[in-house]
Each structure stands twice: as structure tokens, then as C-alpha cells.
mmCIF file of C-alpha atoms in Angstrom:
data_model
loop_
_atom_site.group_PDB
_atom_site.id
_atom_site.type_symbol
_atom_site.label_atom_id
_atom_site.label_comp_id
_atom_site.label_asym_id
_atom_site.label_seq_id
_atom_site.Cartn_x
_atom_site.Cartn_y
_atom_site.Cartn_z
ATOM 1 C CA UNK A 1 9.944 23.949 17.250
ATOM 2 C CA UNK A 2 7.416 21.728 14.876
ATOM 3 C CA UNK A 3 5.642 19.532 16.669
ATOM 4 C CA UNK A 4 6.623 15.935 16.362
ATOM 5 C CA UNK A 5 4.137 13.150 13.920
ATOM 6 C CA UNK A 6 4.152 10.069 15.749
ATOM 7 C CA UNK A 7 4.213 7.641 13.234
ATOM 8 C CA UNK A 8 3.649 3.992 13.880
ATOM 9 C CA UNK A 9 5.080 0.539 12.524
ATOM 10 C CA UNK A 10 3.559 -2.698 12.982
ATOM 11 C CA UNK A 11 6.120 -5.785 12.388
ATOM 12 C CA UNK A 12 8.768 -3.425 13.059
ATOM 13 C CA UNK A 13 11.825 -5.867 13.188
ATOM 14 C CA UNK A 14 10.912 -7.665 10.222
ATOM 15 C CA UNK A 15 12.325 -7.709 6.894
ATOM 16 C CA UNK A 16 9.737 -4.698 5.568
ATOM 17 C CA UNK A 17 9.699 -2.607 8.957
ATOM 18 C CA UNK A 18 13.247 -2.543 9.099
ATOM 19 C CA UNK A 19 14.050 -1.393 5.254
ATOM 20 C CA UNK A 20 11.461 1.862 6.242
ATOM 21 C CA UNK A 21 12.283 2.497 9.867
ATOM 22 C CA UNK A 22 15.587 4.131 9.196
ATOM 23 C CA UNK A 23 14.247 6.054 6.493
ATOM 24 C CA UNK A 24 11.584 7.591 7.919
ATOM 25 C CA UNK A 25 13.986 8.747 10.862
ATOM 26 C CA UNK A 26 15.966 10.032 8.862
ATOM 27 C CA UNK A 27 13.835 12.897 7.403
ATOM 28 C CA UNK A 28 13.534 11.704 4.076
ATOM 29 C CA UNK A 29 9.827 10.815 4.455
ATOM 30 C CA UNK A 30 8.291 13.972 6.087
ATOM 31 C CA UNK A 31 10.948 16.390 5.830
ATOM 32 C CA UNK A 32 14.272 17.602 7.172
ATOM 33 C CA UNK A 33 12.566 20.005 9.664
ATOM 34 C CA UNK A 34 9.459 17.667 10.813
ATOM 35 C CA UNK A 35 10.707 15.910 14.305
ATOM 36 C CA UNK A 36 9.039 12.383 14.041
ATOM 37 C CA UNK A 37 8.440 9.877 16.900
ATOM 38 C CA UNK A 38 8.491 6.277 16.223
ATOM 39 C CA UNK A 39 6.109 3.541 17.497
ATOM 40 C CA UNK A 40 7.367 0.229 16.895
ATOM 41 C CA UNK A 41 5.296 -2.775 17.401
ATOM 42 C CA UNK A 42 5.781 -6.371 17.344
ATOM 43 C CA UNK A 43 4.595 -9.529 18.739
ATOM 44 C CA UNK A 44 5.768 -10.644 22.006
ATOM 45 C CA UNK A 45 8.428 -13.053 20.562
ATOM 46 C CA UNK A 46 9.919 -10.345 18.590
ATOM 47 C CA UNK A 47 10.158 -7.312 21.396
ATOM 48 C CA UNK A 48 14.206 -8.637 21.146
ATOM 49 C CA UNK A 49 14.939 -8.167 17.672
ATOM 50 C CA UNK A 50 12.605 -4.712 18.255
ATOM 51 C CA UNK A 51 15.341 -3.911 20.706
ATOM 52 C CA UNK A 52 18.266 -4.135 18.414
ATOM 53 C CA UNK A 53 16.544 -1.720 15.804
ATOM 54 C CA UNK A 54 15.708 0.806 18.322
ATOM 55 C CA UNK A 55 19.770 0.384 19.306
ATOM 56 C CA UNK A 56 20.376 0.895 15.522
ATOM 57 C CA UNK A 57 18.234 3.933 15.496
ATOM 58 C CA UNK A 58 19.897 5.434 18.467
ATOM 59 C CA UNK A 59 23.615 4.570 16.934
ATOM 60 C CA UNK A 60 22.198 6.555 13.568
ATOM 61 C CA UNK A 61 21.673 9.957 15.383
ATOM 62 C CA UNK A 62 19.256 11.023 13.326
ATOM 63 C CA UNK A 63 18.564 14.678 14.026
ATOM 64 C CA UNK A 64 15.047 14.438 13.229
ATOM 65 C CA UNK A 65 14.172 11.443 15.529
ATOM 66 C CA UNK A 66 12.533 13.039 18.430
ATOM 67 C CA UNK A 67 11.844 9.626 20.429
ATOM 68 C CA UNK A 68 11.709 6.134 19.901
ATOM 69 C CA UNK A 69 8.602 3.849 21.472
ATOM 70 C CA UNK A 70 8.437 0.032 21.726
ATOM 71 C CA UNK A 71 4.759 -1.755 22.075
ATOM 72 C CA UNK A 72 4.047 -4.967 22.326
ATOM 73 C CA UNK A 73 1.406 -6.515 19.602
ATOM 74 C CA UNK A 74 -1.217 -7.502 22.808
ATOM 75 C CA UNK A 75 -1.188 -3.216 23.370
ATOM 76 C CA UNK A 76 -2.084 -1.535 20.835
ATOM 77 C CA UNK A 77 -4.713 0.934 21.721
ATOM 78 C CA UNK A 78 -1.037 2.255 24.134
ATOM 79 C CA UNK A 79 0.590 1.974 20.930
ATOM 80 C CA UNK A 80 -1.476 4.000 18.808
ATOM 81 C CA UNK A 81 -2.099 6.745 21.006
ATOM 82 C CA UNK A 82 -1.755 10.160 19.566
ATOM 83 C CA UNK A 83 -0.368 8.716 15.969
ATOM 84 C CA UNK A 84 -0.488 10.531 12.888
ATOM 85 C CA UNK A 85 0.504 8.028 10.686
ATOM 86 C CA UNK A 86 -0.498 3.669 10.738
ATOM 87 C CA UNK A 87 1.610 1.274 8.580
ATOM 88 C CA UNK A 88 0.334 -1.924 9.080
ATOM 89 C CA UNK A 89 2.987 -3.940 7.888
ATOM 90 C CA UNK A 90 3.066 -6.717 10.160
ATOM 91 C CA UNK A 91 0.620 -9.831 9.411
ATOM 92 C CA UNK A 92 0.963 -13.374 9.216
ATOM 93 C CA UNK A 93 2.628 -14.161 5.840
ATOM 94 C CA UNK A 94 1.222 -17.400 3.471
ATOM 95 C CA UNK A 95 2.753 -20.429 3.515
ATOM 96 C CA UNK A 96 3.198 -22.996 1.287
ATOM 97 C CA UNK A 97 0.000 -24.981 0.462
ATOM 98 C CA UNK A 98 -1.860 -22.068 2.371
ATOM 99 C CA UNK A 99 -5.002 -20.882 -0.255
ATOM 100 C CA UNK A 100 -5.730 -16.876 0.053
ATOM 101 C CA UNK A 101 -8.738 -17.618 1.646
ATOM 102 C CA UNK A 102 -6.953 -19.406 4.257
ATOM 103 C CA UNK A 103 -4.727 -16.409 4.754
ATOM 104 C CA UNK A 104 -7.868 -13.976 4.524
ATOM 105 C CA UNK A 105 -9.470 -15.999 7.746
ATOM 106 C CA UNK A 106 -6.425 -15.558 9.630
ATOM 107 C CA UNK A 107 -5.568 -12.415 9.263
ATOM 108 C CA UNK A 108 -9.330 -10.891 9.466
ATOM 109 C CA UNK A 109 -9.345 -10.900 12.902
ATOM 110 C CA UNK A 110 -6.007 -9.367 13.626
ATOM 111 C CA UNK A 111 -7.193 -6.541 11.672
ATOM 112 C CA UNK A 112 -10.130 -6.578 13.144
ATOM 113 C CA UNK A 113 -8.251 -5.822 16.623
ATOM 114 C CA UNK A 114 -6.476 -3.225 15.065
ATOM 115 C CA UNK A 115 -9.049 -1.116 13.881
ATOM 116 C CA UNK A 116 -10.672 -0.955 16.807
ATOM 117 C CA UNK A 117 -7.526 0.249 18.530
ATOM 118 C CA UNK A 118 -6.767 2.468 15.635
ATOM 119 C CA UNK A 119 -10.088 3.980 16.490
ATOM 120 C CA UNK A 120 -9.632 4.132 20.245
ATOM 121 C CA UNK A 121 -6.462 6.092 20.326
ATOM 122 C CA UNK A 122 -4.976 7.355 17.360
ATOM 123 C CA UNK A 123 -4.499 10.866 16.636
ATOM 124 C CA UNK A 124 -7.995 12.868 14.958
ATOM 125 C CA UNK A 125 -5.784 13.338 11.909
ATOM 126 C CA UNK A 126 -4.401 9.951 11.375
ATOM 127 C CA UNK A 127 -4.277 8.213 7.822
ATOM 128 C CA UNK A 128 -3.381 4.486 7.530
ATOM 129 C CA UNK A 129 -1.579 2.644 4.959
ATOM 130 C CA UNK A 130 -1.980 -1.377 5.191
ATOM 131 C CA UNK A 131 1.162 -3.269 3.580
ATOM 132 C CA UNK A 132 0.172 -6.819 5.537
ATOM 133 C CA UNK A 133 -1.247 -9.103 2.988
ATOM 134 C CA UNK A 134 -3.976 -9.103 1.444
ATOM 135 C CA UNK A 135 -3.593 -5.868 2.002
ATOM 136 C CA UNK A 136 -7.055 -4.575 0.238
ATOM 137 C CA UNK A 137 -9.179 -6.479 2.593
ATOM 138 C CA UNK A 138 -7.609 -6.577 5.568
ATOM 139 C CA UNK A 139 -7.423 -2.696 4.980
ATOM 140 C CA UNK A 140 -11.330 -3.339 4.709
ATOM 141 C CA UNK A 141 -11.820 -5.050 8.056
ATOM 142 C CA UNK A 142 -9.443 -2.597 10.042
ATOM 143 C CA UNK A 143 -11.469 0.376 8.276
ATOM 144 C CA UNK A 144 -14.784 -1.179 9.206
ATOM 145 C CA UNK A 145 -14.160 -1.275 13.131
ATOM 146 C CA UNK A 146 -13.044 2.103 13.231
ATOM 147 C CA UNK A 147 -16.127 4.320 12.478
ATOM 148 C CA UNK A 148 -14.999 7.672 13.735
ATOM 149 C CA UNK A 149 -11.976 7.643 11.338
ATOM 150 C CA UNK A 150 -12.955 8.661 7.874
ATOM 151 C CA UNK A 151 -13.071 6.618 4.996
ATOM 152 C CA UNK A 152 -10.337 8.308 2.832
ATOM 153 C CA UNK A 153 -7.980 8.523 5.563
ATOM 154 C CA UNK A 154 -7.230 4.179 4.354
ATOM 155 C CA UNK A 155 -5.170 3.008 1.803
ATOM 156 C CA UNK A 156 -3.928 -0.057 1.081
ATOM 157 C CA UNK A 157 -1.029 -0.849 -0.906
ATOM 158 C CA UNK A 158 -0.774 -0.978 -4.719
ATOM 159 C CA UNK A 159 2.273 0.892 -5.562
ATOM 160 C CA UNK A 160 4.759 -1.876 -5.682
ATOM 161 C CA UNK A 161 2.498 -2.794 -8.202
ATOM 162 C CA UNK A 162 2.832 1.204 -9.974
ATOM 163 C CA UNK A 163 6.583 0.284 -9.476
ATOM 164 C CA UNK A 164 7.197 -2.453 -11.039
ATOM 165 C CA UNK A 165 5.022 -1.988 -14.372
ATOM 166 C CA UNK A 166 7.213 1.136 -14.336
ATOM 167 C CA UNK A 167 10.286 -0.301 -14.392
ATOM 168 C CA UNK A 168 9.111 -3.335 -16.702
ATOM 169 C CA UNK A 169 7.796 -0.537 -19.347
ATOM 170 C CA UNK A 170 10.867 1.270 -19.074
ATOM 171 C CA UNK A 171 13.171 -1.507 -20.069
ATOM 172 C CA UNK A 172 10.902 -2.480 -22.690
ATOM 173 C CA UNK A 173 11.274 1.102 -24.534
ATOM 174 C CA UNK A 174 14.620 1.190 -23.842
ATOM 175 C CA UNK A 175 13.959 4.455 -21.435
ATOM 176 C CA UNK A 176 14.510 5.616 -17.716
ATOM 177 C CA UNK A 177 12.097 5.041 -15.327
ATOM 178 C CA UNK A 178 11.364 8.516 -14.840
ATOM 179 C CA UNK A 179 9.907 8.707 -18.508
ATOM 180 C CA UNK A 180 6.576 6.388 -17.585
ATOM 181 C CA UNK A 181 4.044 8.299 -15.964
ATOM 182 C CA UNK A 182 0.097 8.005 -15.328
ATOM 183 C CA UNK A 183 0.752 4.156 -14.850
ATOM 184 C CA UNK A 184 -2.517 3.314 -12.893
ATOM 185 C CA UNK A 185 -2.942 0.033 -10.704
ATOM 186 C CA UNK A 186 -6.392 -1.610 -11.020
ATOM 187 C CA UNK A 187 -8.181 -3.506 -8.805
ATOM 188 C CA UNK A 188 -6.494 -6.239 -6.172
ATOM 189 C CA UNK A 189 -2.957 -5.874 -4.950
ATOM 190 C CA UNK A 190 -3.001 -9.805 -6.268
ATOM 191 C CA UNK A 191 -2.179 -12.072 -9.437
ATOM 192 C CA UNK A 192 -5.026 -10.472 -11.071
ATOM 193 C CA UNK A 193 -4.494 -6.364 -10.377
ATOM 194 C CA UNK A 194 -4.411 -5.034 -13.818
ATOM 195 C CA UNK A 195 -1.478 -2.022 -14.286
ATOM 196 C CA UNK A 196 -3.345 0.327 -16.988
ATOM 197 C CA UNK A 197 -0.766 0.514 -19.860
ATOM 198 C CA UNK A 198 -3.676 2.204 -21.810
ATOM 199 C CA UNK A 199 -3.487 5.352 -20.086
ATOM 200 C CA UNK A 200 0.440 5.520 -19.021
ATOM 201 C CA UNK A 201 2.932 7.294 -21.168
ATOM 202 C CA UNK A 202 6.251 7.240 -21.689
ATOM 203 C CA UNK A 203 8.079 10.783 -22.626
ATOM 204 C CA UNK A 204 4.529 11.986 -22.555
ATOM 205 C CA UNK A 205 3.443 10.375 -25.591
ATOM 206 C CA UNK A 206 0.895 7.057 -25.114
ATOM 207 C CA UNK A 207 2.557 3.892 -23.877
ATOM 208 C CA UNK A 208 0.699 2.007 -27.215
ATOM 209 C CA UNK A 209 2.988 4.256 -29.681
ATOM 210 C CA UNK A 210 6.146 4.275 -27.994
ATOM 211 C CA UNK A 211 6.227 0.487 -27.370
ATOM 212 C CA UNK A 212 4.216 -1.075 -30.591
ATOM 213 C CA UNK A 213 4.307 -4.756 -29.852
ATOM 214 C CA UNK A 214 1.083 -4.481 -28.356
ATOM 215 C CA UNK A 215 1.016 -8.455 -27.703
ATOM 216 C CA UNK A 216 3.132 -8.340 -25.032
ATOM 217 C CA UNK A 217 1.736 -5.466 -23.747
ATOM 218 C CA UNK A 218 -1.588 -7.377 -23.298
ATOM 219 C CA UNK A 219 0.529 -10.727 -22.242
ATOM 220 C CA UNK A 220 3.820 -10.563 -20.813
ATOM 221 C CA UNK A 221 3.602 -7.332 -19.579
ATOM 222 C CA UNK A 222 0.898 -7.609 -17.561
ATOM 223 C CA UNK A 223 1.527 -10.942 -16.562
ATOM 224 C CA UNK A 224 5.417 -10.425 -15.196
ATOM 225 C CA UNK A 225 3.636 -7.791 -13.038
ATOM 226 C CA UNK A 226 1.274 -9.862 -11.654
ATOM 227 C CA UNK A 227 3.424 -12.699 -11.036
ATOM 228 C CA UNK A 228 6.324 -10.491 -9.830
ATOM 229 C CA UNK A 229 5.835 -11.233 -5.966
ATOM 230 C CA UNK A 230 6.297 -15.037 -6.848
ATOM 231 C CA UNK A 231 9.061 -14.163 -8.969
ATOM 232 C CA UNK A 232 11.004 -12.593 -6.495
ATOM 233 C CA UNK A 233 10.247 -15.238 -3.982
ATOM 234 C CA UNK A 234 11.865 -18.228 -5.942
ATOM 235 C CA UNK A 235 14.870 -16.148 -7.001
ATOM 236 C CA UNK A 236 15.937 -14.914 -3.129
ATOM 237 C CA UNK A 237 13.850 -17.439 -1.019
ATOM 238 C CA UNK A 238 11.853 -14.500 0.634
ATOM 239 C CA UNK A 239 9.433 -12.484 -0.089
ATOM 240 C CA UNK A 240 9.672 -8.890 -1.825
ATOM 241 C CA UNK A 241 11.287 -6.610 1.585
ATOM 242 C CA UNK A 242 12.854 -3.762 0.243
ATOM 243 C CA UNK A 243 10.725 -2.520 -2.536
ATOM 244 C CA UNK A 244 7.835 -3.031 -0.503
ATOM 245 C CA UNK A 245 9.474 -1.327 2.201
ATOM 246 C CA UNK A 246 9.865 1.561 -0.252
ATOM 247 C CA UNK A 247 6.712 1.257 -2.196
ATOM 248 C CA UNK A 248 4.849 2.228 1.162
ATOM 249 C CA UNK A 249 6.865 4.938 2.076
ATOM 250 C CA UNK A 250 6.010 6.146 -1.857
ATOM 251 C CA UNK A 251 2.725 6.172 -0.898
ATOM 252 C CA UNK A 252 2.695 8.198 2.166
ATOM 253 C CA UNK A 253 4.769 10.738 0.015
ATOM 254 C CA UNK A 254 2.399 10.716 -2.818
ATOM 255 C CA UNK A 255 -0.090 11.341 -0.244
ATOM 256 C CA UNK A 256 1.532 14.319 1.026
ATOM 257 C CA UNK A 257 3.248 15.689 -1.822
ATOM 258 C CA UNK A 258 2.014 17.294 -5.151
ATOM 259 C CA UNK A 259 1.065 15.075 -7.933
ATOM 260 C CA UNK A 260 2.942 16.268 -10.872
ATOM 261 C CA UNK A 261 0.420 17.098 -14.020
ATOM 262 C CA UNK A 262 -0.645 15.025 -16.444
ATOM 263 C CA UNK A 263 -0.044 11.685 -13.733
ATOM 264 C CA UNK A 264 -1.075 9.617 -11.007
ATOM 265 C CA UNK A 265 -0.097 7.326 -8.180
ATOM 266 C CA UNK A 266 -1.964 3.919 -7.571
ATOM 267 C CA UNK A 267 -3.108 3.359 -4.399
ATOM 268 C CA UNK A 268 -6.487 0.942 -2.908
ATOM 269 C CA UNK A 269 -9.121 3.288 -1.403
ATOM 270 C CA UNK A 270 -12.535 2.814 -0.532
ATOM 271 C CA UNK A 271 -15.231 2.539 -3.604
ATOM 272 C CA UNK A 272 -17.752 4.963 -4.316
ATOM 273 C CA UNK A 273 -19.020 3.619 -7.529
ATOM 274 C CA UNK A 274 -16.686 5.498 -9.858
ATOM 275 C CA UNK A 275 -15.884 4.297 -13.215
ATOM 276 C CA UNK A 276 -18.677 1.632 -13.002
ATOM 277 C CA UNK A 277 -16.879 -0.322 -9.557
ATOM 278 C CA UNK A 278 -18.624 -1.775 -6.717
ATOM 279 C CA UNK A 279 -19.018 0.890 -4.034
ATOM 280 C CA UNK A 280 -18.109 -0.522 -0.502
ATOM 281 C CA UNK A 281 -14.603 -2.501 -1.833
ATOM 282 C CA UNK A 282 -10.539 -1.261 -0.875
ATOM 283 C CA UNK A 283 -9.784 -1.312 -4.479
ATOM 284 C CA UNK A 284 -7.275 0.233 -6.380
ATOM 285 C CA UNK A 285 -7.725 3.539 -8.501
ATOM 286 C CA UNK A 286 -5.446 6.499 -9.890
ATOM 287 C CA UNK A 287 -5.643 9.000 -7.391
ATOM 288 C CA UNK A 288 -3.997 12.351 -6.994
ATOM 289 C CA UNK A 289 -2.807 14.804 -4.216
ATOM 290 C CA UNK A 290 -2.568 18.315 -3.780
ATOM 291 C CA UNK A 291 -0.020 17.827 -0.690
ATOM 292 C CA UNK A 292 -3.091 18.265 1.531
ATOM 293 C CA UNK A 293 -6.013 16.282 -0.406
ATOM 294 C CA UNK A 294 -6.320 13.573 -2.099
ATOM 295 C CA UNK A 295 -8.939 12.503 -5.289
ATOM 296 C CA UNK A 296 -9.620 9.378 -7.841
ATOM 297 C CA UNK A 297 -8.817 11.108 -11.375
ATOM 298 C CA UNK A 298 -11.470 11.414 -13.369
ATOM 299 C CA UNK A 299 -10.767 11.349 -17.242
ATOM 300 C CA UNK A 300 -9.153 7.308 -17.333
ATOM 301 C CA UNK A 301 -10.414 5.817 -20.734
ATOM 302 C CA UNK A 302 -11.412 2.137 -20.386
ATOM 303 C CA UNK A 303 -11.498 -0.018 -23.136
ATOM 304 C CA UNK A 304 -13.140 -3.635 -24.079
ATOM 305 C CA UNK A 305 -9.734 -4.713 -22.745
ATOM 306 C CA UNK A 306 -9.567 -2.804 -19.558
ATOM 307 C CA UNK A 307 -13.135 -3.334 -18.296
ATOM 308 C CA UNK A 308 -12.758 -7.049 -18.960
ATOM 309 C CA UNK A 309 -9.561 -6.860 -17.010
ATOM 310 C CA UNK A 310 -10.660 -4.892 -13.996
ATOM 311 C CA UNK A 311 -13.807 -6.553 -13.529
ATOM 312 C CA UNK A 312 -11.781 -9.949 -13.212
ATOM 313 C CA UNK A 313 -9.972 -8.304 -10.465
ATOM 314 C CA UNK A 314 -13.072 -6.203 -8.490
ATOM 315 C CA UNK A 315 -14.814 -9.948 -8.591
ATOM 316 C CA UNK A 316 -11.642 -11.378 -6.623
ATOM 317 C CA UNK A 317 -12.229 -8.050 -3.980
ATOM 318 C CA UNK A 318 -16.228 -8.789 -3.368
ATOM 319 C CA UNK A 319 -15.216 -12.790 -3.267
ATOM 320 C CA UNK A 320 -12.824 -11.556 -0.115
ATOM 321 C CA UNK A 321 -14.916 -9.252 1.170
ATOM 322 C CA UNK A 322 -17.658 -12.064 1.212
ATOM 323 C CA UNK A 323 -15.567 -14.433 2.811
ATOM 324 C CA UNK A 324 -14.278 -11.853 5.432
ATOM 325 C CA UNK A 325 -18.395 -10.812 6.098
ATOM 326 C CA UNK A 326 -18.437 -12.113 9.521
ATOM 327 C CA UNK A 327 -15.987 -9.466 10.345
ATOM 328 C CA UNK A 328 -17.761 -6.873 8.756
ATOM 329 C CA UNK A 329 -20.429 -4.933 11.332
#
């Protein structure tokens, strides 16, 4: 029999944690035939609402849950132990007349903890995907306190970003969603990441000839993307659950599943100085997988447009990680 991935969930009972759980039981995720043990975490207050989702998961009999483990937020090196797989979706959320920085400071060193733990115990394999917001430098800070963990094995979440310029292109042209492709995410999972509508296409032509009102392309477009989160927020009264529930769980597939040719997936990754960015930032890039490795594309053309656009948005990372540099060894 396969061996079991232990795959771990912080904020497991909340709104997020709950939309994946079940669907990474179920197979979906990692396969039909790939056993997976769950490691749900929460914070002391929540270990009862973490015991009604592991009595959900037990009531779903999913065949390919091998096991089911609850943790505690205050033990997570226990928690971690032997995992193949981090989402770090729980962290404390902003509230109103809360300014990012403010969230930044108080998140740091809960991230902090983690990456240390993450380093302590988790599996020599393990890759970590950070949902908790912001999610590009708290990914950052968790990354930094865990040495022996390689740098590529972090991502941070941009593809609810990917997601949603998708859909918003698609509706524009009149097209399913499955027609946009290449749709890179630049920069900051923030108000200012930039989603590249220079490079995606639609039916495989360029997204600039199939959609020819090129003002709103540079204006509304990239603006309802930006401001989606907010959007979504004053419409339901919560915060975006489900699609960032599935937006990570797209990531750990695009991770581990072919890239088909000619596109990308958008996910934050650690800086090396490519296409003119600060090295040493979680930023988001194109990237691509063979189902075993993963690369930043090479080949993205960047216009006036585009540079002035992603610069705006690598100056918001290096203002973070400068306000975060305490936490940095």
C-alpha cells in the first residue's frame, strides 16, 4: 500500500480550513490511490469546533483518509512532525481601522514560531503554502527561521488572484474560463498585485486582440482584481472562504501536476533577481511544474506599463519586509 502524506492545516475549523479539509480527504487533491493523514491545528479556544470537523470527516468515510490528528496551536513542532505538506491558513485576520502594518507586526511573530517548528519536525520533503494574510511576508518570516528547508519548497498565495482576473477576462470576452491562459500574478497578494493581461490569452490568441477596449484593461480590469477581497467582504460580511479555500488547494495541484504548454500558474516564491526584481522578497512570478519541479518562466515581455506596475507592487514587499526586519535573522 502507498504510504500515507501527512498533510497539515493550520486554522482548521475556520471558514478557509473547513472549505479544503474535506477535499483533500477526499482524494481529489493528491489522488484516488494516495492515503493522506490529516493534521489539524487550531488555537486552544477552537480545539471544539476542531472536534466537530474531525466528526464530519469520520461521518464522510472517505476511503483515502488514513487518520485524522488534532494539535493544539501552543504544539506545533508535535503537529508538524513527519508532514509533507504545510498550509498555513490560520492567522489573525484585520480588523476594521487595523493598517497592514499593524497586521504585519502581529502576525510576524506567529510565523516566526512556526517556522521554527516547521523546521524542527516536518518531513525532509515538505513544501509549504502560506494562505494567512499577508501571506507574502509572513511566508518570508516562517521561511527565514527554518534554514534547513529549502527556499523553493515556500509559496505563498497568489492564485485567487490568477482566479479571479480569469474569470473577470472571461466575462469580458464573452468566453469560458477555460479559454484564458498564461494569466500571471505580479508582485503582492495586495491592492496593488498587478495580474499580467499583457501576456495572457484567451483561445490562444493575445488577451489585447481578443478584448480591444484596452482602457479598461489598464483600469477596471485591474482594479476589480485588486479590490476583489474588499468586494466580497461588503457583499457577504466575511471575508473571501471558499475560493480561497480552493485557490490553495490549486496551488498545491499546480505544484504537483503538469503545467499545460504555452501557460502558467501564479504563485509568490522567493526572489532571485529575475526579470529585474529584488532578490531576497516572497513575490509573485509565473512559474511552471513538471509534476516533480517547479521554475519562474522565462520569456514574460514587460512593457512601460508592466514595469511601472510591478515595481509599485515589489516596493510595497521590501516596505513589509523592512518593517518585519526584526524578525528576520
Amino acid at each position: 500500500m502507498t504510504a500515507p502524506l501527512h498533510v497539515a492545516i493550520t486554522g482548521a475549523a475556520g471558514q478557509i480550513g473547513y472549505a479544503m479539509t474535506f477535499r483533500i480527504a477526499s482524494g481529489e487533491i493528491f489522488g484516488a490511490h494516495r492515503p493522506v493523514v490529516l493534521h489539524l491545528i487550531e488555537v486552544p479556544p477552537v480545539m471544539p469546533a476542531l472536534d466537530g470537523v474531525h466528526m464530519e470527516l469520520d461521518d464522510c468515510a472517505f476511503p483515502t483518509l488514513a487518520g485524522v490528528e488534532k494539535y493544539d496551536s501552543d504544539h506545533l513542532e508535535q503537529a508538524f512532525a513527519n508532514c509533507n505538506w504545510v498550509l498555513l491558513v490560520g492567522s489573525v485576520p484585520r480588523k476594521q481601522g487595523m493598517e497592514r502594518s499593524d497586521l504585519i507586526r502581529i502576525n510576524g511573530p506567529i510565523f516566526t514560531n512556526t517556522g521554527k517548528a516547521i523546521n524542527a519536525a516536518a518531513a525532509k520533503d515538505v513544501r509549504v503554502v502560506v494562505v494567512g494574510n499577508p501571506c507574502n511576508t509572513n511566508c518570508l518570516i516562517a521561511m527565514s527561521h527554518a534554514p534547513d528547508v529549502p527556499k523553493d519548497r515556500w509559496f505563498a498565495m497568489t492564485r485567487l488572484d490568477q482566479n479571479r482576473a480569469q474569470a473577470q477576462l472571461a466575462q469580458k470576452a464573452g468566453r469560458p474560463v477555460a479559454a484564458v491562459s498564461n494569466l500571471a500574478i505580479w508582485g503582492n497578494h495586495s491592492a496593488t498585485q498587478y495580474p499580467d493581461f499583457v501576456n495572457a490569452k484567451i483561445d490562444g490568441r493575445p488577451v489585447t486582440e481578443v478584448i480591444t477596449d484596452h482602457a479598461w484593461l489598464k483600469g477596471d480590469f485591474i482594479s476589480t482584481v485588486q479590490q476583489r477581497g474588499a468586494a466580497v467582504i461588503k457583499a457577504r460580511g466575511a471575508s473571501s472562504a471558499a475560493s480561497a479555500a480552493n485557490a490553495c488547494l490549486d496551488t498545491v495541484k499546480s505544484i504537483i501536476t503538469p503545467t499545460p504548454a504555452g501557460s502558467c500558474a501564479s504563485a509568490a516564491v522567493f526572489t532571485d533577481g529575475k526579470y529585474g526584481i529584488d532578490a531576497g522578497l516572497m513575490c509573485g512570478l509565473p512559474i511552471s511544474s513538471d509534476g516533480e519541479n517547479w521554475r519562474v518562466l522565462d520569456g514574460f515581455h514587460i512593457d512601460d506599463f508592466s514595469r511601472s506596475a510591478i515595481q509599485k507592487t515589489v516596493d510595497e514587499l521590501k516596505q513589509e519586509r523592512d518593517t518585519v526586519k526584526d524578525l528576520l535573522p
